[in-house]
Coordinates of C-alpha atoms (C1' of nucleotides) in Angstrom, one line a residue:
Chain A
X1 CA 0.0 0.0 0.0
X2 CA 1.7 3.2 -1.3
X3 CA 0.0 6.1 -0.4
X4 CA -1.8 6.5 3.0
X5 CA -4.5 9.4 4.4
X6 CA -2.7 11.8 6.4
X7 CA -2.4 10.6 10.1
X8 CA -5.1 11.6 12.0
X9 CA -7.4 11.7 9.2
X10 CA -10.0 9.2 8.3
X11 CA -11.8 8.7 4.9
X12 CA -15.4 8.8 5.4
X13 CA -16.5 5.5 3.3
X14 CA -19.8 4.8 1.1
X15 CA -21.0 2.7 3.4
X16 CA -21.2 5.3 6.2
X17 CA -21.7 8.4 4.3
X18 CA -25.1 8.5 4.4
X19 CA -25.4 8.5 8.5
X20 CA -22.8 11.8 7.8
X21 CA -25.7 12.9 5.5
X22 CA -28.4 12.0 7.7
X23 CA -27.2 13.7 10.7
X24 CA -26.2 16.6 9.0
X25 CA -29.5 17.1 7.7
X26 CA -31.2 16.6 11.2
X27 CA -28.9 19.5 12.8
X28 CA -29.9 21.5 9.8
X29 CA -33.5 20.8 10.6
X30 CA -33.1 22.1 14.6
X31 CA -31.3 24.8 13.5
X32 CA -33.7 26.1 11.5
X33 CA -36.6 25.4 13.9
X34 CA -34.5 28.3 16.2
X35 CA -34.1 30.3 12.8
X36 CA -30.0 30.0 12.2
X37 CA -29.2 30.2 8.8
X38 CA -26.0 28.6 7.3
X39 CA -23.1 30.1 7.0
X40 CA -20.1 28.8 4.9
X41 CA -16.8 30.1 5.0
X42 CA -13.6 28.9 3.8
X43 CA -11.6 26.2 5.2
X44 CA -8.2 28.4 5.4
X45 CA -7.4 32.0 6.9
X46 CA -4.9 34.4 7.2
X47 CA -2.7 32.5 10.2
X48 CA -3.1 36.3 11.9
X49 CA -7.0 36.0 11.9
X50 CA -7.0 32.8 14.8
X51 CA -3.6 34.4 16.4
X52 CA -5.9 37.4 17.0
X53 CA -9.2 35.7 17.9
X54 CA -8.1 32.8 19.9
X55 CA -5.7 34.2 21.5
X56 CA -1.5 33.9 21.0
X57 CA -0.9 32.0 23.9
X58 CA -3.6 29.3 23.6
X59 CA -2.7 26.0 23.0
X60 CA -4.5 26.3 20.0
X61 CA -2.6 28.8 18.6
X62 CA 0.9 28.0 20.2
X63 CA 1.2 24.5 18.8
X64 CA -1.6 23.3 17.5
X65 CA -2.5 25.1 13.6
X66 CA -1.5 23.8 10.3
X67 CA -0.2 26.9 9.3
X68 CA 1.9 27.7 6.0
X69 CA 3.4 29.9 3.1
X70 CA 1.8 30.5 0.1
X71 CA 3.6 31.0 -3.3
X72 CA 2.6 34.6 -2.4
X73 CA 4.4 35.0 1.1
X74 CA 1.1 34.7 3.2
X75 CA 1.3 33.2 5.9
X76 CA -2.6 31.0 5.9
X77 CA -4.1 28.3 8.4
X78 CA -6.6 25.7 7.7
X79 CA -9.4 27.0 10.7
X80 CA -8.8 25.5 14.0
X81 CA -12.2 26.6 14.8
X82 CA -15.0 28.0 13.0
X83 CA -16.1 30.7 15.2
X84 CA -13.2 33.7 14.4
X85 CA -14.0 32.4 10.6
X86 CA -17.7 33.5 11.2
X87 CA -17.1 36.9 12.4
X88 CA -14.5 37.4 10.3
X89 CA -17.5 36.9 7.3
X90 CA -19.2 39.1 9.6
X91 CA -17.3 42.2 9.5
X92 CA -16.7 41.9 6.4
X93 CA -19.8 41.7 4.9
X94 CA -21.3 44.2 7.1
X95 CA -23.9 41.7 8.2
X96 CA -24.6 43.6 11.5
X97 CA -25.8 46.7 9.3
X98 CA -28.3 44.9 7.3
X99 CA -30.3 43.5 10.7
X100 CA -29.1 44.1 14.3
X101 CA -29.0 40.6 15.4
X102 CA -27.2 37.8 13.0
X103 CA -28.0 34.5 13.9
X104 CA -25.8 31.4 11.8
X105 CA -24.9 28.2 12.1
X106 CA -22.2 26.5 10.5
X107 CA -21.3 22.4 9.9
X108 CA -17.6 22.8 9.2
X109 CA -14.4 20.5 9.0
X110 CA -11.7 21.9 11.3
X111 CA -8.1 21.4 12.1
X112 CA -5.5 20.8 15.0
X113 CA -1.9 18.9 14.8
X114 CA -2.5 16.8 17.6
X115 CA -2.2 13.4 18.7
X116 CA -4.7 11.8 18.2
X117 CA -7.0 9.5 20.4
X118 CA -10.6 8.6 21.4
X119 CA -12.6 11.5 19.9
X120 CA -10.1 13.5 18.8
X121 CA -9.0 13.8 14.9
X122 CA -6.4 16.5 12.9
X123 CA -9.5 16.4 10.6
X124 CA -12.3 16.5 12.3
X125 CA -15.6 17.9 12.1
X126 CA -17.7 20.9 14.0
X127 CA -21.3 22.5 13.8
X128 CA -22.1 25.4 16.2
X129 CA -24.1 28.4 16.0
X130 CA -23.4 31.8 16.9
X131 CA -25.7 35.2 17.6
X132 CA -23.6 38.1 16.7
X133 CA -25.1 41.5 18.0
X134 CA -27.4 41.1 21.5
X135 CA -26.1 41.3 25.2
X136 CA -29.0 40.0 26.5
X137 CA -28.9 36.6 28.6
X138 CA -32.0 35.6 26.5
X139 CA -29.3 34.8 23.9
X140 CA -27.2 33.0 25.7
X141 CA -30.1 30.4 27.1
X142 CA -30.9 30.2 23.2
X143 CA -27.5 29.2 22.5
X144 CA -27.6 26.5 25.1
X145 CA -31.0 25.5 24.6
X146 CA -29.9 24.9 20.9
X147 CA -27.4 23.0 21.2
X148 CA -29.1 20.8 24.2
X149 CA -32.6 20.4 21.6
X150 CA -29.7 19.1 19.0
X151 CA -28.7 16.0 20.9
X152 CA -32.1 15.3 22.3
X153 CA -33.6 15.5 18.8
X154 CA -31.1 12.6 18.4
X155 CA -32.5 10.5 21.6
X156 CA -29.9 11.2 23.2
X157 CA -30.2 12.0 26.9
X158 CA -26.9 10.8 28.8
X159 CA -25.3 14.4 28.7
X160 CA -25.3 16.8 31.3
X161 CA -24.6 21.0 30.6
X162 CA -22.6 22.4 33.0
X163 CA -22.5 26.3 32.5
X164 CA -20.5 29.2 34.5
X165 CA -19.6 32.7 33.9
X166 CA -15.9 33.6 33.5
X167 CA -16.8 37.7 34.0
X168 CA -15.6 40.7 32.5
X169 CA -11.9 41.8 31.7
X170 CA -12.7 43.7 35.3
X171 CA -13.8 41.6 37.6
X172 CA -12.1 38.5 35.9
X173 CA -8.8 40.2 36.2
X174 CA -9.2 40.9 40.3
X175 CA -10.3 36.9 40.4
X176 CA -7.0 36.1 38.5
X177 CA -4.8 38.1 40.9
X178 CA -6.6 36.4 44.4
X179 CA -7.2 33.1 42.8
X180 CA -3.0 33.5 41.9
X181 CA -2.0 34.4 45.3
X182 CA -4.0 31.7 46.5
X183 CA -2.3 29.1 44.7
X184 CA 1.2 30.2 45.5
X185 CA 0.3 29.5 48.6
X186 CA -0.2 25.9 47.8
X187 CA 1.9 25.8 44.8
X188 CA 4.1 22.7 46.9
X189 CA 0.8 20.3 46.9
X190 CA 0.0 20.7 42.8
X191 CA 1.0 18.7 39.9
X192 CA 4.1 20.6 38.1
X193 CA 1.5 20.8 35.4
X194 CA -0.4 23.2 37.2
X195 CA 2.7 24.9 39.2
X196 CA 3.4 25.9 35.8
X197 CA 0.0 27.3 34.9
X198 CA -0.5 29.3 37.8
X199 CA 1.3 32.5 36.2
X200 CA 0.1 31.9 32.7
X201 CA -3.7 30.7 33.1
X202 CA -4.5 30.2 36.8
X203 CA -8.1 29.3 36.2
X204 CA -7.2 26.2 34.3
X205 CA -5.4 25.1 37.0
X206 CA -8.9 24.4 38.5
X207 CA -10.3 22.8 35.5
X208 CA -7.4 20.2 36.2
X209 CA -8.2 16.2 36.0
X210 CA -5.2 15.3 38.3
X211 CA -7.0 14.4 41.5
X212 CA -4.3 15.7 44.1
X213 CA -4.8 19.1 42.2
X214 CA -8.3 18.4 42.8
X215 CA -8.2 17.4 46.6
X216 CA -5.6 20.7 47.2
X217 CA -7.6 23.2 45.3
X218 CA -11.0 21.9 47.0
X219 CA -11.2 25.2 48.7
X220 CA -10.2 27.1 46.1
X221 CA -12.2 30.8 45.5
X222 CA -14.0 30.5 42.6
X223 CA -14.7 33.3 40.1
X224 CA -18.4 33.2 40.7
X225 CA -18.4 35.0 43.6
X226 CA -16.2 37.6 42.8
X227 CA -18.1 38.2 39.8
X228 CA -19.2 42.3 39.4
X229 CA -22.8 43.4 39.5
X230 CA -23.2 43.6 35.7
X231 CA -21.6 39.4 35.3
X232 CA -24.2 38.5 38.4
X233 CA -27.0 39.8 37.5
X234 CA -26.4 38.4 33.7
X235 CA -25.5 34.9 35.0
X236 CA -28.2 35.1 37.6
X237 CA -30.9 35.8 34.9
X238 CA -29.5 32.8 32.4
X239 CA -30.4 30.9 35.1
X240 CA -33.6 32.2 35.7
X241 CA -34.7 31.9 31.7
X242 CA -33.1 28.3 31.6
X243 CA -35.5 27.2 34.2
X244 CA -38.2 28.7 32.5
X245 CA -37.4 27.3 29.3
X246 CA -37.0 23.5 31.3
X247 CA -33.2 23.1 30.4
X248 CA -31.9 21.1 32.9
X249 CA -27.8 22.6 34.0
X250 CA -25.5 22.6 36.5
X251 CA -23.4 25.3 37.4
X252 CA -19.7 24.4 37.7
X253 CA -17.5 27.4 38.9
X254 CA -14.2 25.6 37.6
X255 CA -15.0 25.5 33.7
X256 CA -13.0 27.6 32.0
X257 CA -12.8 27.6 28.5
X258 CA -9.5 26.9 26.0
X259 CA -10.2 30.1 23.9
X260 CA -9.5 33.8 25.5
X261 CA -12.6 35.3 23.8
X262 CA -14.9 34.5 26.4
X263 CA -16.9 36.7 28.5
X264 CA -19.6 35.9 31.1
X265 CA -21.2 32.7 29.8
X266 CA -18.8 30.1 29.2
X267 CA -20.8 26.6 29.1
X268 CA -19.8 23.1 28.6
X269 CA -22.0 19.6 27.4
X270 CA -20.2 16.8 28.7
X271 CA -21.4 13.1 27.6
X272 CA -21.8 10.7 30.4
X273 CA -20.9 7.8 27.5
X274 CA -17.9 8.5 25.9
X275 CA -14.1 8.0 27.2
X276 CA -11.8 10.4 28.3
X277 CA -12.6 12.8 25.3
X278 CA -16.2 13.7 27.1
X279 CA -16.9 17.4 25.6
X280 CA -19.8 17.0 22.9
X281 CA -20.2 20.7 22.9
X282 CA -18.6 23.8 24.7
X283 CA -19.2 27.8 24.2
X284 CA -20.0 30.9 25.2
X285 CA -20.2 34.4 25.4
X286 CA -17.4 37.0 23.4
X287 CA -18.1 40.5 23.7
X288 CA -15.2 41.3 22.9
X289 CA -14.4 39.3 19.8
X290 CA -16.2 41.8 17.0
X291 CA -14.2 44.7 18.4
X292 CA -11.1 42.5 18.7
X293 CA -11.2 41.5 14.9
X294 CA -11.7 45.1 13.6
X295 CA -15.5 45.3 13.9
X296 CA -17.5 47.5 15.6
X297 CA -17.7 46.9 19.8
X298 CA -20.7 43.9 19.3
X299 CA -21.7 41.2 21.7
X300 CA -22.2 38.0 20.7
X301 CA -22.6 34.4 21.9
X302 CA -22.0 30.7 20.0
X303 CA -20.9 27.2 21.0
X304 CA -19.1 24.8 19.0
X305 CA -19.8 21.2 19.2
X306 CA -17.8 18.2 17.7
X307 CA -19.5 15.6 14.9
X308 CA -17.7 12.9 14.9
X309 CA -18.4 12.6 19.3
X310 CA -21.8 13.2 18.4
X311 CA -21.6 9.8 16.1
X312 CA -19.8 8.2 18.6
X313 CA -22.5 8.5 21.2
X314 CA -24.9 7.6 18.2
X315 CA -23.1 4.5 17.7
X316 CA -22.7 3.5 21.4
X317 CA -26.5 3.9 22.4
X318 CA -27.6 2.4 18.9
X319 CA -29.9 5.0 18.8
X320 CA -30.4 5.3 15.1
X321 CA -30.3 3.0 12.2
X322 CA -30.0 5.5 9.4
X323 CA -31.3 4.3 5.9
X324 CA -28.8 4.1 3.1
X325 CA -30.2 4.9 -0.4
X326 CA -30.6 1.5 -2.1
X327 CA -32.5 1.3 -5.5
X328 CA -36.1 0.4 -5.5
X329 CA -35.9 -2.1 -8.8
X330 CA -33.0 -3.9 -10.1
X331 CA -33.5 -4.8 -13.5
X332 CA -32.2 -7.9 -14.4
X333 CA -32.0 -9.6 -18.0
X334 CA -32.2 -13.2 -18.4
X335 CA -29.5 -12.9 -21.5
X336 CA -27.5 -10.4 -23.1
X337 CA -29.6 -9.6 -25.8
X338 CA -32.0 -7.8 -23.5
X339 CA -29.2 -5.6 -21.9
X340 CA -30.6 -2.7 -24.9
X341 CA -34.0 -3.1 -23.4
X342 CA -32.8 -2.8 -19.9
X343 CA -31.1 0.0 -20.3
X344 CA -33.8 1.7 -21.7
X345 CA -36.5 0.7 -18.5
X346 CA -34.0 2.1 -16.3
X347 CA -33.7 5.2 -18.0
X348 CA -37.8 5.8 -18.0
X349 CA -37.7 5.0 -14.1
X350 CA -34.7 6.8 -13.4
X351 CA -36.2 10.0 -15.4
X352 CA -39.6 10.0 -13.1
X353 CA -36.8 9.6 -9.8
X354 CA -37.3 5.9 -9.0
X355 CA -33.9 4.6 -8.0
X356 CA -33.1 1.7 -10.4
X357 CA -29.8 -0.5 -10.8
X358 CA -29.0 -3.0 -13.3
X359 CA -26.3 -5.4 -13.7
X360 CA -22.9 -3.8 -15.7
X361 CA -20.8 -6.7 -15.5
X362 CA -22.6 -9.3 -18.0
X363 CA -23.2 -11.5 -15.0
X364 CA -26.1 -14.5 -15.2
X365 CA -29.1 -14.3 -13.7
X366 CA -28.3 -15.9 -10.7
X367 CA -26.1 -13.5 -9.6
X368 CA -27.8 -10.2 -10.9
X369 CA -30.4 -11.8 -8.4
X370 CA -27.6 -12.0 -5.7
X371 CA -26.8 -8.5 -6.3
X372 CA -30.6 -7.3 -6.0
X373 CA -30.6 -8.4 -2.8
X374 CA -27.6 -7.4 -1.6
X375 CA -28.5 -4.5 -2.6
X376 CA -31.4 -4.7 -0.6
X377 CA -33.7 -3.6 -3.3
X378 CA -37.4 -3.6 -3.1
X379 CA -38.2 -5.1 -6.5
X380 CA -37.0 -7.2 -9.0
X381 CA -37.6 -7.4 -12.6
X382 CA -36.4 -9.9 -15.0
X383 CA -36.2 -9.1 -18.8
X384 CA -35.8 -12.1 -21.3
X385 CA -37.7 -13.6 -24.7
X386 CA -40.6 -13.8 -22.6
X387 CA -41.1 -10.2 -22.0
X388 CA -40.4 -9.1 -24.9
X389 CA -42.9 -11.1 -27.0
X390 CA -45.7 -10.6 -24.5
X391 CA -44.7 -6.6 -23.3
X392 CA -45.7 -7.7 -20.0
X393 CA -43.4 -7.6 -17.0
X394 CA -43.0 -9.6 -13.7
X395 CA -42.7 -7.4 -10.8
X396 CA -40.9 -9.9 -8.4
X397 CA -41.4 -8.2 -4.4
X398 CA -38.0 -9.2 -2.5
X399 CA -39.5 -9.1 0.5
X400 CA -43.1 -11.7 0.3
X401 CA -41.6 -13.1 -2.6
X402 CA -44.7 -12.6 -4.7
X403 CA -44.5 -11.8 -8.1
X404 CA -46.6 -9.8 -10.6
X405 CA -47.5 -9.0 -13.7
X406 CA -48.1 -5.9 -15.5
X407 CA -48.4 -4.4 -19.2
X408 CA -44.8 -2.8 -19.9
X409 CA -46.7 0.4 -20.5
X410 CA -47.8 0.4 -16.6
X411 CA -44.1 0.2 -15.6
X412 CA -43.5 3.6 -14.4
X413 CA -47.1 3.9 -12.6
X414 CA -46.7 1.4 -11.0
X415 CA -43.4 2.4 -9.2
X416 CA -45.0 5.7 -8.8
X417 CA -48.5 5.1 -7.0
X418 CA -48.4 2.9 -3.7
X419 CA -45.8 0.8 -5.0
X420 CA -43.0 3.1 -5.3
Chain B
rG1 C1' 5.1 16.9 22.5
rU2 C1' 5.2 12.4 26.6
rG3 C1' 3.8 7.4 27.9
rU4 C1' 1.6 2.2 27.3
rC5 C1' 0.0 -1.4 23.9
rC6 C1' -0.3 -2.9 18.8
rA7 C1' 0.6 -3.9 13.1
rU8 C1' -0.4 -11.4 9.3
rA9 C1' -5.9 -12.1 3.0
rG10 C1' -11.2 -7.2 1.8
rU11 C1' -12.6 -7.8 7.4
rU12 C1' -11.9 -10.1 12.4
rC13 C1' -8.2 -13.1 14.0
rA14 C1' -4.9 -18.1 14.6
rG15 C1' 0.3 -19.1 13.6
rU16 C1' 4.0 -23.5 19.4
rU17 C1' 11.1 -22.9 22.2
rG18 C1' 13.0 -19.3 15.1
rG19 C1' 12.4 -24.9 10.9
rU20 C1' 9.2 -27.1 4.5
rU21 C1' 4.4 -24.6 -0.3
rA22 C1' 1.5 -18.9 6.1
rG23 C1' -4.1 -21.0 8.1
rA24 C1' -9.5 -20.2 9.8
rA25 C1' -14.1 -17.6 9.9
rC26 C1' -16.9 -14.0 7.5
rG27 C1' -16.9 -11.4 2.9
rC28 C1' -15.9 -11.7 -2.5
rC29 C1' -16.2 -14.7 -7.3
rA30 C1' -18.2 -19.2 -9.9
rG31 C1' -21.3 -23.4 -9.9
rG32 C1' -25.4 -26.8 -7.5
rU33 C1' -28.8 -28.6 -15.5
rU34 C1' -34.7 -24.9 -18.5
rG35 C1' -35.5 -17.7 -16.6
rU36 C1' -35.4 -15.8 -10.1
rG37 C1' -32.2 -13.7 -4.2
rG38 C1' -31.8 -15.0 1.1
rC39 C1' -30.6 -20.8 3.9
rC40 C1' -27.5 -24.9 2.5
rC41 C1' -23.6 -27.6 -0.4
rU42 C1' -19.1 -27.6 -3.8
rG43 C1' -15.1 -25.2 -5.9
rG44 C1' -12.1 -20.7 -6.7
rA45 C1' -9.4 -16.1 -6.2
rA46 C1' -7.1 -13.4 -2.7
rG47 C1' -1.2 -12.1 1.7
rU48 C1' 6.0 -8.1 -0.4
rC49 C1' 3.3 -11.1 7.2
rG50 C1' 3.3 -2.2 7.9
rA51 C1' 8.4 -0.3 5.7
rG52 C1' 13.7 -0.5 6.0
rG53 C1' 18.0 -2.5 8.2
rG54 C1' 20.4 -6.4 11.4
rU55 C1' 21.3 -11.4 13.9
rU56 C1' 21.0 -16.6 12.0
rC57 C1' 22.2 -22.3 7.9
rA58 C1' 17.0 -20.5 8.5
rA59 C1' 12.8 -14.8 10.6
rG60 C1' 5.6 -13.8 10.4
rU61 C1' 8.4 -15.3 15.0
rC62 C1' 14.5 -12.3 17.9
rC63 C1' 17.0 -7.0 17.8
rC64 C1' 17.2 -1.7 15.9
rU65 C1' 15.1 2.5 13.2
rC66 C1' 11.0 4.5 10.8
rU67 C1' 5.7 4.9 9.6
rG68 C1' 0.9 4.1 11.0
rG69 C1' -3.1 2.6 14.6
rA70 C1' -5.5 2.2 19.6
rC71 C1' -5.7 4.3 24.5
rA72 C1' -4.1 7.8 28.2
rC73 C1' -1.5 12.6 29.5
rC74 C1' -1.5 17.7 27.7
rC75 C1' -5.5 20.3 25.6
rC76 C1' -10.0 20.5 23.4
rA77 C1' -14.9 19.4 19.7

RNA sequence: GUGUCCAUAGUUCAGUUGGUUAGAACGCCAGGUUGUGGCCCUGGAAGUCGAGGGUUCAAGUCCCUCUGGACACCCCA
């Protein structure tokens, strides 16, 4: 075998496509029950775009972009994330001129050079949502309650949707400084990972999975109540409206989000199914993002969730069989001769959008009839001598058996009322 | 980037302390007398044993390097 997909990628086969299809579609269709429209933008940026947006000293953007040279100079990188893409169109475009509050979705592959594992691809595969242009907590609860009604729409009910606010530049800053002096103070009981995160991002250090960190930062102040009147009353009424609009959430004061955008709102959906990579979904608020990029000084909020953990949990609670297309009728032809005629059938079905297949390979009828129902196809019919001297056809039914006859002429009505 | 395990037909896997032409199941192909699938039966095709190097009379089996995969850390979707 000579040539290989890219490490970390995986070819998305015919045999599964159409569950890619199918799911796609059924996002689509919750989206637009909320009224998000699609937005498609392209798969590679200038590299300064997500330096900007996500922030220079993010994982993401410290090791984690394909980023390259064009012919031109440029330095581009395929998107790590959709979301700086998306307001990028935004300002661009001048979207938030033409109606004060942009509401889009997106379905979107995305990039990142890491390892991978369980859940996690250099390829993989993100749909979120984002409303560019409202401050109001009523936005945010839409958000979440969007992205909660996906995965139920689905069946699926083992997640749970932890939210928290992460403030203001303000009052998140004072929270850095106390949260920082308190963990110098216990600096000698944390994981060296975390001794090293307390000067660059203290917060995450209480996001930590190591369980001594855990245990040692049990008493740890947590932003929420340091949080200025403006961030409390927001978080307090997204709350309020998610009760009101029966969203079921926790609040979890040590979820801090890998992206510096965020303001206030910063939510996560965590699967109770999957393995160590548990995040189905995470997002926010980022008032500060529109302004950041070169746009005018615009709220917004968005989450971003991750397709191919979304088809995991599909495939581990068996929820769905989705349908792949199959043809209705295989024609068959009980010798060559009748390939012309064949041909021609297929084309008069095909042209009023019945799904036929015939056999291409000059095989005998035994194993035309083999293919039909491998291909799982609802009908047979068989063309031979027969046929043609009495322009009738039998109709064979794969799945009673029975068979039936009908004048050639009825061929395509009969595929197209109850039949077909 | 770090760690652990792994790599043999299309797929899932056997393959003894190194020893002849590397096996099975499923799948695939063809048949089982006239023009009808599934079940069953018979036969067939199919492998550079991940790649490269080394040890040996002899390597799928032992050693090294690389590549890829799985899982975890880091981080995130």
């Amino acid at each position: 075998m000579k040539y290989k997909s890219i490490k970390g990628t995986k070819d998305i086969l015919p045999d599964e496509s159409h569950i890619w299809i199918e799911v796609e579609n059924r996002i689509r269709k919750v989206m637009h029950t909320y009224n998000y429209k699609e937005i498609r933008t392209p798969i590679f940026e200038e590299t300064k775009l997500f330096a900007r947006g996500i922030g220079e000293f993010t994982d993401i953007v410290g090791k984690e972009m394909y980023t390259f040279t064009d012919r031109g100079g440029d330095s581009l990188t395929l998107k790590p994330e959709v979301t700086a893409s998306v307001i990028r169109a935004y300002i661009q475009h001048n979207l938030g001129e033409k109606q004060p509050l942009t509401k889009v979705y997106y379905i979107s592959p995305a990039f990142r050079q890491e390892r991978p594992q369980a859940g996690r691809l250099r390829q993989f595969h993100q749909f979120g949502a984002e409303a560019i242009g409202s401050k109001n907590p009523a936005v945010d609860a839409e958000i979440i309650s969007l992205a909660a009604n996906i995965y139920e729409s689905f069946g699926i009910r083992d997640f749970v949707i932890k939210i928290n606010s992460v403030g203001c530049e303000i009052c998140r800053n004072e929270y850095k400084n106390i949260l920082k002096k308190f963990l110098i103070d216990i600096s000698n009981k944390l994981s060296p990972e975390s001794q090293k995160r307390i000067d660059v991002n203290p917060m995450r250090v209480l996001d930590s999975k190591d369980e001594n960190d855990r245990i040692a930062t049990k008493s740890a102040p947590l932003i929420l109540n340091y949080l200025c009147n403006d961030c409390k009353t927001h978080f307090a009424q997204l709350q309020d409206l998610l009760s009101f609009m029966n969203v079921t959430f926790e609040v979890d004061g040590r979820i801090v989000r890998g992206l510096d955008y965020y303001t206030k709102t910063a939510f996560e959906i965590i699967s109770t199914e999957l393995g160590s990579q548990d995040a189905l979904a995470g997002g926010g608020r980022y008032d500060l993002l529109v302004k950041e990029l070169g746009g005018k000084d615009t709220p917004a909020v968005g989450f971003a969730a991750g397709l191919e953990r979304l088809l995991m949990v599909l495939q581990k609670q068996n929820q769905d069989k989705f349908q792949a297309p199959r043809p209705k009728v295989f024609i068959a032809y009980a010798d060559k001769s009748c390939e012309k005629i064949i041909l021609n059938l297929a084309q008069k079905l095909r042209a009023k959008g019945v799904p036929c297949e015939i056999d291409l390979l000059n095989r005998s009828l035994k194993s035309q009839m083999r293919e039909a129902d491998r291909q799982n196809s609802d009908f047979v019919i068989v063309v031979g001598e027969n046929e043609v001297k009495s322009n009738r056809l039998n109709i064979k039914n794969m799945k009673t058996g029975k068979v039936e006859e009908i004048d050639l002429g009825n061929l395509e009505n009969y595929f197209l009322s109850s039949n077909g």
